[in-house]
Amino acid sequence: ETAQIKLSIRDLLERMALSGGIFDFDAKLRRLSEVREALQDPTVWSDPARAQALGKEQSELEAVVLRIGQIDRALEDAQGLLELAEEEN
């Protein structure tokens, strides 16, 4: 039974690592860095619509990056706990 759980966790970790689109964690982190940098530029505030759009994008990216990070850590924690349980048996 633990072997099946272990395979499921490994499969989920691999899927997250290989998936693109909304799960492309590295691309999200890069874009978040770019947006934060753009918002540091004082000239961005001369265009309120652009500043607002960047602020919205920053909030959305922060939420996605946070959630993906939480899911990834939870799966890695589950994998580690499962390995500990197997060692005790």
Coordinates of N, CA and C in Angstrom, one line a residue:
E1 N 0.8 -1.2 0.0 CA 0.0 0.0 0.0 C 0.9 1.3 0.0
T2 N 1.9 1.3 0.8 CA 2.8 2.4 0.8 C 3.5 2.6 -0.5
A3 N 3.8 1.5 -1.2 CA 4.4 1.6 -2.5 C 3.5 2.4 -3.5
Q4 N 2.2 2.1 -3.5 CA 1.3 2.9 -4.3 C 1.2 4.3 -4.0
I5 N 1.2 4.7 -2.7 CA 1.2 6.0 -2.3 C 2.5 6.7 -2.7
K6 N 3.6 6.0 -2.6 CA 4.9 6.6 -3.0 C 4.9 6.9 -4.5
L7 N 4.4 6.0 -5.2 CA 4.4 6.2 -6.7 C 3.4 7.4 -7.0
S8 N 2.3 7.5 -6.3 CA 1.4 8.6 -6.6 C 2.1 9.9 -6.3
I9 N 2.8 10.0 -5.2 CA 3.5 11.2 -4.8 C 4.5 11.6 -5.8
R10 N 5.3 10.6 -6.2 CA 6.4 10.8 -7.2 C 5.8 11.3 -8.5
D11 N 4.7 10.6 -8.9 CA 4.0 11.0 -10.1 C 3.6 12.5 -10.1
L12 N 3.0 12.9 -9.0 CA 2.5 14.3 -8.8 C 3.7 15.3 -8.9
L13 N 4.8 14.9 -8.2 CA 6.0 15.8 -8.2 C 6.5 15.9 -9.6
E14 N 6.6 14.8 -10.3 CA 7.1 14.8 -11.7 C 6.2 15.6 -12.6
R15 N 4.9 15.5 -12.4 CA 3.9 16.2 -13.3 C 4.1 17.7 -13.0
M16 N 4.2 18.1 -11.8 CA 4.4 19.5 -11.5 C 5.7 20.1 -12.1
A17 N 6.8 19.3 -12.0 CA 8.0 19.7 -12.6 C 8.0 19.8 -14.1
L18 N 7.2 18.9 -14.7 CA 7.2 18.9 -16.2 C 6.1 19.8 -16.8
S19 N 5.1 20.1 -16.0 CA 4.0 20.8 -16.6 C 4.3 22.3 -16.9
G20 N 3.7 22.8 -18.0 CA 3.9 24.2 -18.4 C 2.7 25.0 -18.0
G21 N 2.4 26.0 -18.7 CA 1.2 26.8 -18.4 C 1.2 27.4 -17.0
I22 N 0.1 27.2 -16.3 CA 0.0 27.8 -15.0 C 1.0 27.3 -14.0
F23 N 1.5 26.1 -14.2 CA 2.4 25.5 -13.3 C 3.9 25.7 -13.6
D24 N 4.2 26.6 -14.6 CA 5.6 26.9 -14.9 C 6.1 27.8 -13.8
F25 N 6.5 27.2 -12.7 CA 6.9 27.9 -11.6 C 8.1 28.9 -11.8
D26 N 9.1 28.4 -12.5 CA 10.3 29.2 -12.8 C 9.9 30.5 -13.7
A27 N 9.0 30.3 -14.6 CA 8.6 31.4 -15.5 C 7.8 32.4 -14.6
K28 N 7.0 31.9 -13.7 CA 6.2 32.8 -12.9 C 7.1 33.6 -12.0
L29 N 8.1 32.9 -11.4 CA 9.1 33.6 -10.6 C 9.8 34.7 -11.3
R30 N 10.2 34.4 -12.6 CA 10.9 35.4 -13.4 C 10.0 36.6 -13.7
R31 N 8.8 36.3 -14.1 CA 7.9 37.4 -14.4 C 7.6 38.2 -13.2
L32 N 7.4 37.6 -12.0 CA 7.2 38.3 -10.8 C 8.3 39.2 -10.5
S33 N 9.5 38.8 -10.7 CA 10.7 39.6 -10.5 C 10.7 40.8 -11.4
E34 N 10.3 40.6 -12.7 CA 10.3 41.6 -13.7 C 9.2 42.7 -13.3
V35 N 8.0 42.2 -12.9 CA 7.0 43.1 -12.5 C 7.3 43.9 -11.3
R36 N 7.9 43.3 -10.3 CA 8.4 44.0 -9.1 C 9.4 45.1 -9.5
E37 N 10.3 44.7 -10.4 CA 11.3 45.7 -10.9 C 10.7 46.9 -11.6
A38 N 9.7 46.6 -12.4 CA 9.0 47.6 -13.2 C 8.3 48.6 -12.2
L39 N 7.7 48.0 -11.2 CA 7.0 48.8 -10.2 C 7.9 49.7 -9.4
Q40 N 9.2 49.4 -9.3 CA 10.2 50.2 -8.6 C 10.6 51.4 -9.4
D41 N 10.4 51.4 -10.7 CA 10.7 52.5 -11.6 C 9.7 53.6 -11.4
P42 N 10.2 54.8 -10.9 CA 9.3 55.9 -10.6 C 8.5 56.4 -11.8
T43 N 9.0 56.2 -13.1 CA 8.3 56.6 -14.2 C 7.0 55.8 -14.5
V44 N 6.9 54.6 -14.0 CA 5.7 53.8 -14.2 C 4.5 54.4 -13.7
W45 N 4.7 55.2 -12.6 CA 3.5 55.9 -12.0 C 3.0 57.1 -12.8
S46 N 3.7 57.5 -13.8 CA 3.2 58.5 -14.7 C 2.1 58.0 -15.6
D47 N 2.0 56.6 -15.7 CA 0.9 56.0 -16.5 C 0.1 55.1 -15.5
P48 N -0.9 55.7 -14.9 CA -1.7 55.0 -13.9 C -2.3 53.7 -14.3
A49 N -2.7 53.6 -15.6 CA -3.3 52.4 -16.1 C -2.3 51.3 -16.1
R50 N -1.1 51.6 -16.5 CA 0.0 50.6 -16.6 C 0.4 50.2 -15.1
A51 N 0.5 51.2 -14.3 CA 0.9 50.9 -12.9 C -0.2 50.0 -12.2
Q52 N -1.5 50.3 -12.5 CA -2.5 49.4 -11.9 C -2.5 48.0 -12.5
A53 N -2.2 47.9 -13.8 CA -2.2 46.6 -14.4 C -1.0 45.8 -13.9
L54 N 0.2 46.5 -13.7 CA 1.3 45.8 -13.1 C 1.0 45.4 -11.6
G55 N 0.4 46.2 -10.9 CA 0.0 45.9 -9.5 C -0.9 44.7 -9.4
K56 N -1.9 44.6 -10.3 CA -2.8 43.5 -10.4 C -2.0 42.2 -10.8
E57 N -1.2 42.3 -11.8 CA -0.4 41.2 -12.2 C 0.5 40.7 -11.1
Q58 N 1.1 41.6 -10.3 CA 2.0 41.2 -9.2 C 1.2 40.4 -8.2
S59 N 0.0 40.9 -7.8 CA -0.8 40.2 -6.9 C -1.2 38.8 -7.3
E60 N -1.6 38.7 -8.6 CA -1.9 37.4 -9.2 C -0.8 36.4 -9.2
L61 N 0.4 36.9 -9.6 CA 1.6 36.1 -9.7 C 2.0 35.7 -8.2
E62 N 2.0 36.6 -7.3 CA 2.3 36.2 -5.9 C 1.4 35.1 -5.4
A63 N 0.1 35.2 -5.7 CA -0.8 34.1 -5.2 C -0.5 32.8 -5.9
V64 N -0.2 32.8 -7.2 CA 0.1 31.5 -7.9 C 1.4 31.0 -7.4
V65 N 2.5 31.8 -7.3 CA 3.8 31.3 -6.8 C 3.7 30.8 -5.4
L66 N 2.9 31.4 -4.5 CA 2.7 31.0 -3.2 C 2.1 29.6 -3.2
R67 N 1.0 29.5 -3.9 CA 0.2 28.2 -4.0 C 1.0 27.1 -4.5
I68 N 1.7 27.3 -5.6 CA 2.5 26.3 -6.2 C 3.6 25.8 -5.2
G69 N 4.3 26.8 -4.6 CA 5.3 26.5 -3.6 C 4.7 25.6 -2.4
Q70 N 3.5 26.0 -2.0 CA 2.9 25.2 -0.9 C 2.6 23.8 -1.3
I71 N 2.1 23.6 -2.5 CA 1.8 22.3 -3.0 C 3.0 21.5 -3.2
D72 N 4.1 22.1 -3.7 CA 5.3 21.4 -3.9 C 5.9 21.0 -2.6
R73 N 5.9 21.9 -1.6 CA 6.5 21.5 -0.3 C 5.6 20.4 0.4
A74 N 4.3 20.5 0.2 CA 3.4 19.5 0.8 C 3.7 18.1 0.3
L75 N 3.9 18.1 -1.1 CA 4.2 16.8 -1.7 C 5.6 16.2 -1.2
E76 N 6.5 17.1 -1.2 CA 7.9 16.7 -0.7 C 7.8 16.2 0.7
D77 N 7.1 16.9 1.6 CA 6.9 16.5 3.0 C 6.2 15.2 3.1
A78 N 5.2 15.0 2.3 CA 4.5 13.7 2.3 C 5.4 12.6 1.9
Q79 N 6.2 12.8 0.9 CA 7.2 11.8 0.4 C 8.2 11.5 1.5
G80 N 8.7 12.5 2.2 CA 9.6 12.3 3.3 C 9.0 11.5 4.4
L81 N 7.8 11.9 4.8 CA 7.1 11.2 5.9 C 6.8 9.7 5.5
L82 N 6.5 9.5 4.3 CA 6.2 8.1 3.8 C 7.5 7.3 3.9
E83 N 8.6 7.9 3.5 CA 9.9 7.2 3.6 C 10.3 6.9 5.0
L84 N 10.0 7.8 6.0 CA 10.2 7.5 7.4 C 9.4 6.4 7.9
A85 N 8.1 6.4 7.5 CA 7.2 5.3 7.9 C 7.7 4.0 7.4
E86 N 8.2 3.9 6.1 CA 8.7 2.7 5.6 C 9.9 2.2 6.3
E87 N 10.7 3.1 6.7 CA 12.0 2.7 7.5 C 11.6 2.1 8.8
E88 N 10.5 2.6 9.4 CA 10.1 2.1 10.8 C 9.5 0.8 10.7
N89 N 9.0 0.4 9.5 CA 8.3 -0.9 9.4 C 9.3 -2.0 9.1

